Amino acid sequence: MGITKICCIGAGYVGGPTMAIIAQKCPQIQVTVVDLNQERIAAWNDEDVNNIPIYEPGLSDIVKEARGRNLFFSTEVEKAIDEAEMIFISVNTPTKTYGKGKGMAADLKFIELCARQIAKVSKTDKIVVEKSTLPVRTAEAIKSILDNTGNGVKFQILSNPEFLAEGTAVQDLLNPDRILIGGETTDEGQKAIQALVDVYANWVDKDRILTTNVWSSELSKLTANAFLAQRISSINAMSELCEKTGADVNEVARAIGMDSRIGPKFLKASVGFGGSCFQKDILNLVYIAKSYGLNEVADYWEQVIIMNDHQKRRFSDNIVKTLYNTVSGKKITFLGWAFKKDTNDTRESAAIYVADDLINENAKISVYDPKVSRKKVLADLDYLQTRNSEENADNVLSFENPYEACAGAHAIAVLTEWDEFVAYDWQKIYDSMQKPAFAFDGRNILNASDLQKIGFVYHAIGS
Ligand code: NAD
Ligand code: UDX
């Protein structure tokens, strides 16, 4: 018989959307998503489905369809673990901020807590699925915790990394390039793999469901993110060379992307990649390589991060330099704060670092983002601990209306590629600004010649 009850620990950007799709596509399975964060669970249960805690196009409709039918959000972690035959661990695995591996290694304390709680509560055999992104060989540690409880329950551990990207999570989940499942090669391991394959086979073609050993699956997730981020750092490195040589990075990207061996995706030069995954996962990869003494491997991947930091710094330096070497007291308006369009997530967004640099130069930052609140902007800056909260609050204003955010500004900086920015009345914005009016397009989304015709001094990335 197939799985009838799933529990997912962690109701975040991965757990929430992934379980919503499983519930939608498998009405025969009861899916319960649990989290320690009561506020987050309350938001998932909000009567008005537009108030769910994660903004993803199409997600609220799916939650509306399945919630209360076979999709449940709860803080009763132990009850959900006890009842489930299959438990997904989808908790956060941030970069360690203390002790050995500080600033590099993944912090696995939340994972270990989950494993201990599963071990404590379980009375029947369970399949435990690693959905979080984990260092290679983490399953070994989880197994050792689960196998040493002495209560006779049998556990199978699978690795099933998630490849969704934020902003397109629903589409990515409905139509994944592949589903990756790693498990033990024993009979029990293969049975557990099959149980998870059967869940996904409700909507994913079998030939897109890939099964491997556990270690390959764990390492493939870090590898995929490292390769994707490396493409962005590679094109960003070329963007700097383009600016010096008269080449145009958009043209270069198009030219190389038409080579079928290279391909066109992930070649968009930008102010630098952000998001909760790329930096964290590459640092983790670098740490793992170093821990095996593979220093050349570690240095190779670390360069992707070094280049990304350089790109963010280059953007803020260019603003200061262009504004006659001082932004002191000047109003600089940020269009966008999220790390990419169509998400309310701001983790590691380039906007945070660019703002921090400019505030160090005494600039006054005004922010407009269609999905990010002032509270979040200030929390992001406070997290850097560059200055105290009051100083951050004094130097940052937030607006609900983009035209008000831009009025009186010395410069506008586009930090996120929200579609609506392109459609703005740029003449109206120009008329309301200080002159000369500068525009720094960190996403190369605005029409350079239109803006220049209006009178803007327009700076793009890589041209
Ligand atoms: P998140 O911070 O949005 O959500 C994690 C949730 O887990 C939080 O709500 C937290 O309260 C909860 N949690 C932590 N410990 C818990 C515990 N012991 N019991 C119950 N709940 C607990 O994180 P996320 O973005 O969903 O990422 C989760 C994992 O998925 C990470 O390992 C990440 O690397 C990976 N991942 C993320 C993405 C993405 O786009 N965000 C994509 C693929 C993989
Ligand atoms: C990434 C991976 O794409 C996804 O497979 C994995 O599961 C989680 O990490 P995510 O971080 O949500 O997803 O978004 P992604 O689209 O990869 O963008 C990451 C960052 O790179 C964003 O800041 C984005 O703006 C930037 N980016 C992306 C570029 O600067 N140029 C590009 O060509 C593509």
Short mmCIF file of C-alpha atoms in Angstrom, two decimals, residues 115-116 118-125 142-155:
data_model
loop_
_atom_site.label_atom_id
_atom_site.label_comp_id
_atom_site.label_asym_id
_atom_site.label_seq_id
_atom_site.Cartn_x
_atom_site.Cartn_y
_atom_site.Cartn_z
CA ALA A 115 16.22 13.74 14.02
CA ARG A 116 16.17 13.56 17.82
CA ILE A 118 11.62 11.88 15.31
CA ALA A 119 13.62 9.29 17.26
CA LYS A 120 11.84 10.19 20.48
CA VAL A 121 8.28 10.26 19.16
CA SER A 122 8.15 7.44 16.61
CA LYS A 123 6.35 4.22 17.50
CA THR A 124 6.06 2.83 13.96
CA ASP A 125 8.56 2.43 11.09
CA ILE A 142 20.82 11.30 10.98
CA LYS A 143 20.89 7.51 10.75
CA SER A 144 23.16 7.21 13.72
CA ILE A 145 20.77 9.30 15.85
CA LEU A 146 17.69 7.41 14.67
CA ASP A 147 19.24 3.96 15.03
CA ASN A 148 20.36 4.52 18.59
CA THR A 149 17.08 5.14 20.32
CA GLY A 150 16.61 1.53 21.28
CA ASN A 151 12.85 1.51 20.71
CA GLY A 152 12.95 -0.97 17.83
CA VAL A 153 11.49 1.35 15.20
CA LYS A 154 13.08 1.01 11.73
CA PHE A 155 13.98 4.08 9.76
#
